[in-house]
Coordinates of C-alpha atoms in Angstrom, one line a residue:
X1 CA -48.4 -41.9 -1.8
X2 CA -47.7 -38.3 -3.0
X3 CA -44.1 -39.1 -3.8
X4 CA -45.2 -41.6 -6.4
X5 CA -47.0 -38.9 -8.4
X6 CA -43.8 -36.9 -8.9
X7 CA -42.0 -37.8 -12.1
X8 CA -38.4 -38.6 -11.5
X9 CA -38.8 -39.3 -7.8
X10 CA -38.4 -43.0 -7.8
X11 CA -35.6 -44.6 -5.7
X12 CA -32.5 -42.5 -5.9
X13 CA -30.3 -45.5 -6.7
X14 CA -32.2 -45.8 -10.0
X15 CA -31.0 -42.3 -11.0
X16 CA -27.5 -41.1 -12.0
X17 CA -26.0 -38.9 -9.3
X18 CA -25.9 -35.9 -11.7
X19 CA -27.1 -35.0 -15.1
X20 CA -24.7 -34.2 -18.0
X21 CA -26.0 -30.7 -18.3
X22 CA -26.9 -28.5 -15.3
X23 CA -30.5 -27.8 -14.8
X24 CA -31.4 -24.1 -15.0
X25 CA -31.1 -22.6 -11.5
X26 CA -34.2 -22.9 -9.5
X27 CA -36.1 -25.1 -12.0
X28 CA -37.5 -28.5 -11.0
X29 CA -37.7 -30.3 -14.3
X30 CA -34.5 -32.2 -13.8
X31 CA -33.7 -33.8 -10.5
X32 CA -30.4 -34.9 -9.2
X33 CA -30.3 -38.2 -7.2
X34 CA -30.1 -36.5 -3.8
X35 CA -33.0 -34.3 -4.6
X36 CA -35.1 -37.3 -5.6
X37 CA -34.1 -39.1 -2.5
X38 CA -34.9 -36.2 -0.3
X39 CA -38.3 -35.7 -2.0
X40 CA -39.2 -39.4 -1.5
X41 CA -38.3 -39.1 2.2
X42 CA -40.3 -35.8 2.6
X43 CA -43.5 -37.1 1.0
X44 CA -43.2 -40.5 2.8
X45 CA -42.9 -38.9 6.2
X46 CA -45.1 -35.8 5.6
X47 CA -43.4 -33.9 8.4
X48 CA -44.5 -30.5 9.7
X49 CA -40.8 -29.5 10.1
X50 CA -38.0 -30.7 7.8
X51 CA -34.4 -29.6 7.8
X52 CA -32.5 -30.2 4.6
X53 CA -28.7 -29.6 4.7
X54 CA -27.0 -29.6 1.3
X55 CA -23.6 -28.2 0.4
X56 CA -23.6 -24.8 -1.5
X57 CA -24.2 -25.4 -5.2
X58 CA -26.0 -28.7 -4.8
X59 CA -29.5 -27.4 -5.7
X60 CA -31.4 -26.7 -2.4
X61 CA -33.7 -24.3 -4.2
X62 CA -34.8 -26.8 -6.8
X63 CA -35.6 -29.3 -4.1
X64 CA -37.6 -26.7 -2.1
X65 CA -39.6 -25.5 -5.1
X66 CA -40.5 -29.0 -6.0
X67 CA -41.8 -29.6 -2.5
X68 CA -43.8 -26.3 -2.7
X69 CA -45.3 -27.2 -6.2
X70 CA -46.4 -30.6 -5.0
X71 CA -47.9 -29.3 -1.7
X72 CA -49.8 -26.6 -3.7
X73 CA -51.0 -29.2 -6.2
X74 CA -52.2 -31.5 -3.4
X75 CA -53.9 -28.5 -1.7
X76 CA -52.0 -29.3 1.5
X77 CA -51.1 -25.6 1.4
X78 CA -52.5 -22.6 -0.4
X79 CA -49.8 -20.1 0.1
X80 CA -46.0 -20.0 0.3
X81 CA -43.7 -17.7 2.3
X82 CA -39.9 -17.7 1.5
X83 CA -37.6 -16.1 4.1
X84 CA -34.1 -15.3 2.8
X85 CA -31.1 -13.5 4.3
X86 CA -30.8 -10.6 1.8
X87 CA -32.9 -8.4 -0.5
X88 CA -31.1 -9.8 -3.6
X89 CA -31.9 -13.4 -2.6
X90 CA -35.6 -12.5 -2.3
X91 CA -35.6 -11.5 -6.0
X92 CA -33.6 -14.6 -6.9
X93 CA -36.1 -16.9 -5.2
X94 CA -39.1 -15.1 -6.9
X95 CA -37.4 -15.5 -10.3
X96 CA -36.7 -19.2 -9.7
X97 CA -40.2 -19.9 -8.4
X98 CA -41.8 -18.2 -11.5
X99 CA -40.1 -20.8 -13.7
X100 CA -42.1 -23.5 -12.1
X101 CA -45.4 -21.6 -11.9
X102 CA -45.2 -20.3 -8.4
X103 CA -45.7 -16.6 -8.1
X104 CA -43.9 -14.9 -5.2
X105 CA -43.9 -11.1 -4.5
X106 CA -40.3 -10.2 -3.6
X107 CA -41.2 -6.5 -3.2
X108 CA -43.7 -7.0 -0.4
X109 CA -43.4 -4.4 2.4
X110 CA -44.5 -4.8 6.0
X111 CA -46.7 -1.7 5.6
X112 CA -48.8 -3.6 2.9
X113 CA -50.2 -6.0 5.5
X114 CA -51.0 -8.6 2.9
X115 CA -49.7 -9.6 -0.5
X116 CA -51.4 -8.5 -3.8
X117 CA -53.9 -10.8 -5.5
X118 CA -52.5 -13.2 -8.1
X119 CA -49.5 -14.3 -6.0
X120 CA -49.1 -17.6 -4.1
X121 CA -47.2 -15.7 -1.5
X122 CA -44.1 -13.5 -0.7
X123 CA -40.4 -13.6 -0.4
X124 CA -39.2 -11.6 2.6
X125 CA -36.0 -11.2 4.7
X126 CA -35.3 -12.3 8.3
X127 CA -35.0 -8.6 9.1
X128 CA -38.5 -7.9 7.9
X129 CA -39.8 -10.7 10.1
X130 CA -37.9 -9.4 13.1
X131 CA -39.4 -5.9 12.5
X132 CA -43.0 -7.1 12.7
X133 CA -43.4 -10.7 13.9
X134 CA -47.1 -10.3 14.8
X135 CA -47.9 -9.2 11.2
X136 CA -46.2 -12.3 9.8
X137 CA -47.9 -14.5 12.4
X138 CA -51.3 -13.2 11.3
X139 CA -50.4 -13.6 7.6
X140 CA -49.2 -17.2 8.3
X141 CA -52.3 -18.1 10.3
X142 CA -54.7 -16.6 7.6
X143 CA -54.0 -19.5 5.2
X144 CA -52.5 -23.0 5.0
X145 CA -48.9 -21.7 4.7
X146 CA -45.7 -23.4 3.7
X147 CA -42.7 -21.5 5.1
X148 CA -39.4 -22.0 3.4
X149 CA -36.6 -20.7 5.7
X150 CA -33.6 -20.3 3.4
X151 CA -30.2 -20.4 5.1
X152 CA -32.1 -21.0 8.4
X153 CA -29.0 -20.5 10.5
X154 CA -29.7 -16.8 10.2
X155 CA -32.7 -17.3 12.4
X156 CA -30.3 -17.5 15.3
X157 CA -28.4 -14.2 14.4
X158 CA -29.8 -12.6 17.6
X159 CA -32.2 -13.6 20.4
X160 CA -34.8 -11.2 19.1
X161 CA -34.6 -12.7 15.6
X162 CA -35.0 -16.2 16.8
X163 CA -38.0 -15.3 18.9
X164 CA -39.5 -13.3 16.0
X165 CA -39.1 -16.3 13.6
X166 CA -40.7 -18.6 16.1
X167 CA -43.6 -16.3 16.7
X168 CA -44.2 -15.4 13.1
X169 CA -44.2 -19.0 11.7
X170 CA -45.5 -21.0 14.6
X171 CA -49.0 -21.3 12.8
X172 CA -47.5 -22.6 9.6
X173 CA -48.9 -25.9 8.2
X174 CA -45.5 -26.9 6.9
X175 CA -42.0 -25.5 7.5
X176 CA -39.1 -26.4 5.3
X177 CA -35.7 -25.2 6.5
X178 CA -32.7 -25.1 4.2
X179 CA -29.0 -24.5 4.8
X180 CA -25.6 -25.3 3.4
X181 CA -23.9 -24.7 6.7
X182 CA -25.9 -25.8 9.7
X183 CA -23.4 -24.4 12.2
X184 CA -22.7 -21.0 13.7
X185 CA -19.8 -19.4 15.5
X186 CA -22.1 -18.9 18.6
X187 CA -24.5 -20.9 20.6
X188 CA -27.8 -19.2 19.6
X189 CA -30.4 -21.9 18.9
X190 CA -31.8 -21.9 15.4
X191 CA -35.6 -21.8 15.2
X192 CA -37.5 -25.0 14.2
X193 CA -34.2 -27.1 14.3
X194 CA -34.1 -30.2 16.4
X195 CA -31.1 -30.6 18.8
X196 CA -30.1 -33.9 20.3
X197 CA -27.2 -34.9 22.6
X198 CA -24.2 -36.5 20.9
X199 CA -22.0 -39.2 22.5
X200 CA -20.4 -36.5 24.7
X201 CA -23.8 -35.0 25.8
X202 CA -23.4 -31.9 23.6
X203 CA -26.6 -30.9 22.0
X204 CA -26.1 -30.6 18.2
X205 CA -28.4 -29.9 15.3
X206 CA -30.1 -32.9 13.7
X207 CA -30.8 -32.7 9.9
X208 CA -33.7 -34.7 8.4
X209 CA -31.6 -35.0 5.2
X210 CA -28.0 -34.2 4.6
X211 CA -25.9 -34.0 1.4
X212 CA -22.4 -32.9 2.1
X213 CA -19.6 -31.5 -0.1
X214 CA -17.7 -34.8 -0.1
X215 CA -20.6 -36.8 -1.5
X216 CA -21.5 -34.0 -3.9
X217 CA -17.9 -34.0 -5.2
X218 CA -18.1 -37.7 -5.9
X219 CA -21.3 -37.2 -7.7
X220 CA -19.8 -34.4 -9.9
X221 CA -22.5 -32.1 -8.6
X222 CA -19.9 -29.6 -7.4
X223 CA -16.4 -28.6 -8.5
X224 CA -13.2 -29.6 -6.7
X225 CA -11.3 -26.6 -5.4
X226 CA -7.6 -25.8 -5.8
X227 CA -6.4 -23.5 -3.0
X228 CA -3.4 -21.4 -4.0
X229 CA -1.8 -20.0 -0.8
X230 CA 0.5 -17.0 -0.5
X231 CA 2.9 -16.1 2.4
X232 CA 5.4 -13.3 2.7
X233 CA 6.9 -10.9 5.2
X234 CA 4.6 -8.3 6.8
X235 CA 5.7 -5.1 8.5
X236 CA 3.6 -2.7 10.6
X237 CA 3.7 -0.2 13.4
X238 CA 1.6 -0.7 16.5
X239 CA -0.4 2.0 18.4
X240 CA 2.5 2.2 20.8
X241 CA 4.9 3.1 18.0
X242 CA 6.7 -0.3 17.9
X243 CA 7.6 -1.6 14.4
X244 CA 6.8 -5.3 14.0
X245 CA 7.7 -7.8 11.3
X246 CA 6.4 -11.3 10.8
X247 CA 6.3 -14.0 8.0
X248 CA 2.6 -14.7 7.3
X249 CA 1.5 -18.0 8.6
X250 CA 4.5 -18.8 10.8
X251 CA 3.8 -19.7 14.5
X252 CA 3.3 -16.6 16.6
X253 CA 0.9 -15.1 19.1
X254 CA -2.8 -14.4 18.3
X255 CA -2.3 -10.6 18.1
X256 CA 0.8 -10.8 15.9
X257 CA -0.8 -13.3 13.6
X258 CA -3.9 -11.1 13.3
X259 CA -2.0 -8.0 12.5
X260 CA 0.2 -9.7 10.0
X261 CA -2.9 -11.0 8.2
X262 CA -4.4 -7.5 8.2
X263 CA -1.2 -6.1 6.9
X264 CA -1.3 -8.6 4.0
X265 CA -4.8 -7.4 3.1
X266 CA -3.9 -3.7 3.1
X267 CA -4.4 -2.4 -0.4
X268 CA -1.5 -0.1 -0.1
X269 CA 1.0 -2.9 0.3
X270 CA 2.5 -5.2 -2.3
X271 CA 0.8 -8.5 -1.2
X272 CA -2.7 -7.7 -2.6
X273 CA -1.5 -6.4 -6.0
X274 CA 0.7 -9.5 -6.4
X275 CA -2.0 -11.9 -5.5
X276 CA -4.6 -10.2 -7.6
X277 CA -2.2 -10.3 -10.5
X278 CA -1.6 -14.0 -10.0
X279 CA -5.4 -14.6 -9.7
X280 CA -6.0 -12.7 -12.9
X281 CA -3.4 -14.9 -14.7
X282 CA -5.2 -17.9 -13.4
X283 CA -8.5 -16.6 -14.7
X284 CA -7.0 -16.0 -18.1
X285 CA -5.8 -19.7 -18.1
X286 CA -9.2 -21.0 -17.1
X287 CA -11.0 -18.9 -19.7
X288 CA -9.1 -20.8 -22.4
X289 CA -11.5 -23.7 -21.8
X290 CA -14.3 -22.1 -19.8
X291 CA -14.8 -19.0 -21.9
X292 CA -17.2 -17.1 -19.6
X293 CA -15.3 -17.9 -16.4
X294 CA -15.4 -15.0 -13.9
X295 CA -13.6 -14.1 -10.7
X296 CA -14.7 -12.8 -7.3
X297 CA -12.7 -10.9 -4.7
X298 CA -14.3 -11.1 -1.2
X299 CA -13.1 -8.1 0.9
X300 CA -13.3 -7.4 4.6
X301 CA -14.9 -3.9 4.3
X302 CA -16.1 -1.4 1.8
X303 CA -13.0 0.7 1.7
X304 CA -10.9 -2.3 0.9
X305 CA -13.4 -3.5 -1.8
X306 CA -13.2 -0.2 -3.6
X307 CA -9.4 -0.1 -3.3
X308 CA -9.1 -3.7 -4.7
X309 CA -11.3 -2.8 -7.6
X310 CA -8.9 0.1 -8.4
X311 CA -6.0 -2.3 -8.4
X312 CA -7.8 -4.8 -10.7
X313 CA -8.7 -2.0 -13.1
X314 CA -5.1 -0.9 -13.3
X315 CA -4.0 -4.6 -13.8
X316 CA -6.6 -5.5 -16.4
X317 CA -7.7 -2.3 -18.0
X318 CA -11.3 -3.3 -17.3
X319 CA -13.4 -1.9 -14.4
X320 CA -14.7 -4.7 -12.2
X321 CA -18.2 -4.9 -10.9
X322 CA -18.3 -3.6 -7.3
X323 CA -21.1 -4.8 -5.1
X324 CA -21.7 -3.1 -1.7
X325 CA -24.8 -4.5 0.1
X326 CA -26.1 -1.2 1.3
X327 CA -26.0 0.6 -2.1
X328 CA -28.9 1.0 -4.4
X329 CA -28.7 -1.2 -7.4
X330 CA -26.6 -3.9 -5.9
X331 CA -28.9 -6.7 -7.0
X332 CA -29.0 -5.3 -10.5
X333 CA -25.2 -5.3 -10.7
X334 CA -25.0 -8.9 -9.6
X335 CA -27.5 -9.9 -12.2
X336 CA -25.8 -8.0 -14.9
X337 CA -22.4 -9.6 -14.0
X338 CA -24.1 -13.0 -13.9
X339 CA -25.3 -12.6 -17.5
X340 CA -22.1 -11.1 -18.9
X341 CA -18.6 -12.3 -19.7
X342 CA -16.9 -9.7 -17.6
X343 CA -13.8 -10.8 -15.7
X344 CA -14.1 -9.6 -12.1
X345 CA -16.5 -8.8 -9.4
X346 CA -15.5 -7.3 -6.0
X347 CA -17.8 -7.6 -3.0
X348 CA -17.9 -7.5 0.8
X349 CA -20.4 -10.0 2.1
X350 CA -23.5 -9.8 -0.2
X351 CA -22.1 -12.3 -2.7
X352 CA -20.7 -14.6 0.0
X353 CA -23.9 -16.4 0.7
X354 CA -26.7 -17.9 -1.5
X355 CA -26.0 -15.8 -4.6
X356 CA -25.9 -18.0 -7.7
X357 CA -23.3 -16.9 -10.3
X358 CA -22.3 -20.3 -11.7
X359 CA -19.6 -18.9 -13.9
X360 CA -17.4 -17.9 -11.0
X361 CA -14.3 -20.1 -11.2
X362 CA -11.6 -18.0 -9.6
X363 CA -11.7 -16.4 -6.1
X364 CA -9.5 -14.3 -3.9
X365 CA -10.3 -14.7 -0.2
X366 CA -9.2 -11.2 0.8
X367 CA -11.1 -11.0 4.1
X368 CA -10.2 -11.4 7.7
X369 CA -13.1 -13.6 8.6
X370 CA -12.2 -17.1 9.7
X371 CA -15.4 -18.7 11.0
X372 CA -16.2 -22.1 9.4
X373 CA -19.6 -20.7 8.5
X374 CA -18.3 -17.7 6.5
X375 CA -15.5 -19.7 4.9
X376 CA -17.8 -22.5 3.7
X377 CA -20.4 -20.0 2.4
X378 CA -17.7 -18.0 0.6
X379 CA -16.1 -21.0 -1.0
X380 CA -19.6 -22.2 -1.9
X381 CA -19.7 -19.3 -4.5
X382 CA -17.1 -21.1 -6.6
X383 CA -18.2 -24.8 -6.5
X384 CA -21.4 -24.7 -8.5
X385 CA -20.7 -27.1 -11.3
X386 CA -22.2 -26.7 -14.8
X387 CA -20.4 -29.5 -16.6
X388 CA -17.8 -32.2 -15.7
X389 CA -14.2 -31.2 -15.4
X390 CA -14.6 -27.6 -14.2
X391 CA -12.3 -26.8 -11.3
X392 CA -12.4 -23.9 -9.0
X393 CA -9.3 -21.9 -7.9
X394 CA -9.3 -19.9 -4.7
X395 CA -6.3 -17.7 -3.6
X396 CA -5.8 -17.6 0.2
X397 CA -3.4 -15.9 2.7
X398 CA -1.2 -18.6 4.3
X399 CA -2.9 -18.3 7.7
X400 CA -3.1 -21.5 9.7
X401 CA -6.8 -21.5 10.4
X402 CA -7.6 -20.9 6.7
X403 CA -5.3 -23.7 5.7
X404 CA -7.0 -26.0 8.1
X405 CA -10.5 -25.0 6.9
X406 CA -9.4 -25.5 3.3
X407 CA -8.1 -29.0 4.1
X408 CA -11.3 -30.0 5.8
X409 CA -13.8 -28.9 3.1
X410 CA -15.4 -32.3 3.2
X411 CA -16.0 -32.4 6.9
X412 CA -19.7 -32.1 7.8
X413 CA -20.4 -30.0 10.8
X414 CA -23.4 -29.6 13.1
X415 CA -24.4 -26.6 15.2
X416 CA -23.5 -27.2 18.8
X417 CA -25.3 -25.4 21.7
X418 CA -23.3 -26.6 24.7
X419 CA -20.0 -24.8 24.4
X420 CA -18.6 -21.3 25.3
X421 CA -19.6 -18.5 23.0
X422 CA -17.0 -17.3 20.5
X423 CA -14.8 -20.3 21.3
X424 CA -11.5 -19.8 19.5
X425 CA -9.8 -23.2 19.3
X426 CA -7.3 -22.1 16.7
X427 CA -6.0 -19.1 18.7
X428 CA -6.7 -16.7 15.8
X429 CA -9.2 -14.0 15.3
X430 CA -12.7 -15.4 14.6
X431 CA -15.4 -13.0 13.8
X432 CA -19.0 -14.1 14.6
X433 CA -21.9 -13.0 12.4
X434 CA -22.5 -9.8 14.4
X435 CA -18.9 -8.8 14.2
X436 CA -18.9 -9.6 10.4
X437 CA -21.9 -7.3 9.9
X438 CA -20.0 -4.6 11.7
X439 CA -16.9 -5.2 9.6
X440 CA -19.0 -4.8 6.5
X441 CA -19.7 -1.2 7.4
X442 CA -17.2 1.3 6.2
X443 CA -16.1 2.2 9.7
X444 CA -15.9 -1.4 10.7
X445 CA -12.9 -3.7 10.2
X446 CA -10.1 -1.2 10.8
X447 CA -11.1 -1.0 14.5
X448 CA -11.7 -4.7 15.2
X449 CA -8.2 -5.6 16.4
X450 CA -6.8 -2.3 17.7
X451 CA -5.0 0.5 15.9
X452 CA -2.1 -0.2 13.7
X453 CA -0.3 1.1 10.6
X454 CA 0.7 -1.2 7.8
X455 CA 4.2 -0.5 6.6
X456 CA 4.9 -3.1 4.0
X457 CA 3.7 -6.5 2.7
X458 CA 5.5 -8.7 0.2
X459 CA 4.0 -11.7 -1.4
X460 CA 5.6 -15.1 -1.8
X461 CA 3.9 -18.2 -3.4
X462 CA 3.6 -20.8 -0.7
X463 CA 1.8 -24.0 -1.9
X464 CA -1.3 -25.5 -3.4
X465 CA -3.8 -27.4 -1.3
X466 CA -6.0 -30.0 -3.1
X467 CA -8.1 -32.8 -1.7
X468 CA -6.2 -32.9 1.6
X469 CA -2.8 -32.8 -0.1
X470 CA -0.1 -30.2 -0.3
X471 CA 1.9 -29.4 -3.5
X472 CA 4.7 -27.0 -4.3
X473 CA 7.9 -25.9 -2.6
X474 CA 7.2 -22.2 -2.6
X475 CA 8.7 -19.5 -4.8
X476 CA 8.8 -15.8 -5.8
X477 CA 5.7 -14.3 -7.4
X478 CA 6.1 -14.6 -11.2
X479 CA 8.6 -17.4 -10.9
X480 CA 8.3 -20.8 -12.7
X481 CA 7.5 -22.3 -9.3
X482 CA 4.3 -20.3 -9.1
X483 CA 3.4 -20.4 -12.8
X484 CA 3.7 -24.2 -12.8
X485 CA 0.5 -24.2 -10.8
X486 CA -1.3 -21.1 -12.1
X487 CA -1.0 -22.6 -15.6
X488 CA -3.0 -25.8 -14.8
X489 CA -5.8 -26.2 -17.4
X490 CA -9.2 -25.1 -16.1
X491 CA -11.1 -28.2 -17.4
X492 CA -9.8 -31.4 -15.8
X493 CA -11.2 -34.3 -13.9
X494 CA -10.1 -34.6 -10.2
X495 CA -7.8 -37.5 -10.8
X496 CA -6.2 -35.5 -13.7
X497 CA -5.7 -32.6 -11.3
X498 CA -4.0 -34.9 -8.8
X499 CA -1.6 -36.3 -11.5
X500 CA -0.7 -32.9 -12.8
X501 CA 0.0 -31.5 -9.4
X502 CA 2.3 -34.5 -8.6
X503 CA 4.0 -33.9 -11.9
X504 CA 4.5 -30.2 -11.2
X505 CA 5.8 -31.0 -7.7
X506 CA 8.4 -33.4 -9.1
X507 CA 9.4 -30.9 -11.8
X508 CA 10.0 -28.2 -9.1
X509 CA 12.0 -30.6 -6.9
X510 CA 14.2 -31.5 -9.9
X511 CA 14.6 -27.8 -10.9
X512 CA 15.7 -26.8 -7.4
X513 CA 18.2 -29.7 -7.3
X514 CA 19.6 -28.8 -10.8
X515 CA 19.9 -25.1 -10.0
X516 CA 21.2 -25.5 -6.4
X517 CA 24.8 -24.2 -6.0
X518 CA 27.4 -26.8 -5.3
X519 CA 28.2 -27.2 -1.7
X520 CA 32.0 -27.6 -1.1
X521 CA 31.6 -29.6 2.0
X522 CA 28.3 -31.2 2.8
X523 CA 27.1 -30.4 6.3
X524 CA 25.6 -33.9 6.8
X525 CA 27.5 -37.2 6.5
X526 CA 26.0 -40.1 4.6
X527 CA 25.0 -41.6 8.0
X528 CA 23.2 -38.3 8.9
X529 CA 21.4 -38.4 5.5
X530 CA 20.2 -41.9 6.2
X531 CA 19.1 -40.9 9.7
X532 CA 17.2 -37.9 8.3
X533 CA 15.4 -40.1 5.7
X534 CA 14.5 -42.6 8.3
X535 CA 13.1 -39.9 10.6
X536 CA 11.1 -38.3 7.8
X537 CA 9.7 -41.7 7.0
X538 CA 8.9 -42.2 10.7
X539 CA 7.1 -38.8 10.8
X540 CA 5.1 -39.6 7.7
X541 CA 4.1 -43.0 9.1
X542 CA 3.0 -41.4 12.4
X543 CA 1.1 -38.7 10.4
X544 CA -0.7 -41.4 8.5
X545 CA -1.6 -43.3 11.6
X546 CA -2.9 -40.1 13.3
X547 CA -4.9 -39.2 10.2
X548 CA -6.6 -42.7 10.2
X549 CA -7.3 -42.5 13.9
X550 CA -8.8 -39.0 13.9
X551 CA -10.1 -38.7 10.3
X552 CA -8.0 -35.6 9.9
X553 CA -6.4 -35.1 6.4
X554 CA -2.6 -35.5 6.3
X555 CA -2.0 -31.9 5.3
X556 CA -4.0 -30.7 8.2
X557 CA -1.9 -32.8 10.6
X558 CA 1.2 -31.3 9.2
X559 CA -0.2 -27.8 9.6
X560 CA -1.0 -28.5 13.3
X561 CA 2.5 -29.9 13.8
X562 CA 4.1 -26.8 12.3
X563 CA 1.9 -24.6 14.4
X564 CA 2.9 -26.6 17.6
X565 CA 6.6 -27.0 16.9
X566 CA 7.5 -24.2 14.4
X567 CA 9.6 -24.5 11.3
X568 CA 9.0 -24.9 7.6
X569 CA 7.4 -27.7 5.6
X570 CA 8.9 -31.2 6.0
X571 CA 11.0 -30.9 2.9
X572 CA 12.8 -27.9 4.3
X573 CA 12.8 -28.9 8.0
X574 CA 16.0 -29.6 9.9
X575 CA 16.6 -32.9 11.6
X576 CA 15.9 -31.3 15.0
X577 CA 12.6 -30.0 13.8
X578 CA 11.6 -33.4 12.4
X579 CA 12.5 -35.0 15.7
X580 CA 10.5 -32.4 17.6
X581 CA 7.4 -33.2 15.5
X582 CA 7.8 -36.9 16.0
X583 CA 8.0 -36.4 19.7
X584 CA 4.9 -34.1 19.6
X585 CA 2.9 -36.7 17.6
X586 CA 3.9 -39.5 19.9
X587 CA 2.6 -37.4 22.8
X588 CA -0.7 -36.9 21.0
X589 CA -1.1 -40.7 20.8
X590 CA -0.9 -41.0 24.6
X591 CA -3.2 -38.0 25.2
X592 CA -0.6 -35.3 25.6
X593 CA -1.5 -32.1 23.7

């Protein structure tokens, strides 16, 4: 069979899950085990349509180009069309293809009608296809064409786009769809993706091959991620003139939570400068062992991106690279940053998906987008492993939905069709793709949630999330409580990270005990202390049982309980708050939400 002719594509179990050194991006000379396994399956089944879902950073491009090279060699196809979400990714695909002898024209324009001689095909965007689907239908039908649909979920961005993609590539001999996130925040069907009912009758996407973040993490193909979260008190004035104040992340209404979050991201407040300073300290620490490590700030809109860049320049004395998707030269700036040792890049959305800058190790999630799709793609910019021991660090606002998403990084999701559009299960603002595109325009994000004026935003270190666990007891910015975690070495194995986090947690607890002022008369009797301990143990036992029953990480269960019942983390909660959470959990077990 064809698969037997491919070197390195024998049974995946005969290969190590990852190679010591990372293969050059987009080359096909070195295969990871999942790529070999997927290739064997592809050439065994010889499907017309194939959906490969692989976590960002796993090497989808290498897999796709290996398929393309073999199909061209077998003369199954004689031309290749790659469809990508952005102009920059077209160039990136063409560069990668050229390394394996496939010539793609990334500068093809619809007005040309056909690609120039000497090319195997073209790299185009979904927007180009939507503009002239008949042209691309005719191009596809004119030869035996393999169509590679990169980040295929974009094919469902609008009804017209989905229809255009179906019309343009219906005549293709083969279609290979790729995505790292096969789910959307809406119910628009994705072209050429199979949907089948699950046990509840909900039609969900069906992948032909899947390689999730959890499996990739075990294989050392991607980096583990430390999430450093920051809270603080936010103050703002509403359109009606009312002055509001709220502690970021505490239980509240949807509107107040959204406005507190926006206040935190205001470049004129103190929260952003404090978090950027902390992130830059973390980057300095990482660069002790990963010398070319870089950082990326993902902003909500262009005005904020420019303002954050100014703050970073003042903090570091070095002007960061600023990437705005609608500006000329954006791709060149990304490539220049990728090949440099500069510290920081600031972007809106262009760098959030597909762009490969493996040296990015530190991120600041300074955007108000909360869709699982956007979050996964954004965090995917930091997980691309180059060698064992590299760890990514991402700084987050302490917003419940972001904490929940961070704690469920390993959950594999499918795209569901049968549910209400823009469903908002977490009662927070969730932008869909269309709203995010609007937010990326300069006039965008400030009007998404109604008029308001930020008055002040202070930052407090909250905690660290890692592999479903929570560490740290909070503290002031710049305090030992914060620096204990910012100073973690940048080159550690996951079990070493766990051990160090536990050590730092114990050190903080002891430090707080040693420095706590003496209490003349304890408020709780010995009996009360024993009762409190027993109730904490009961709560932890129930959390563990609920985690096993639902597959939800412990930390996420605690976040949900805090959202439902209010109050601080377990270590700071009162006896009444602990009892309320126990009662709430007991209700969950009998179906009471």
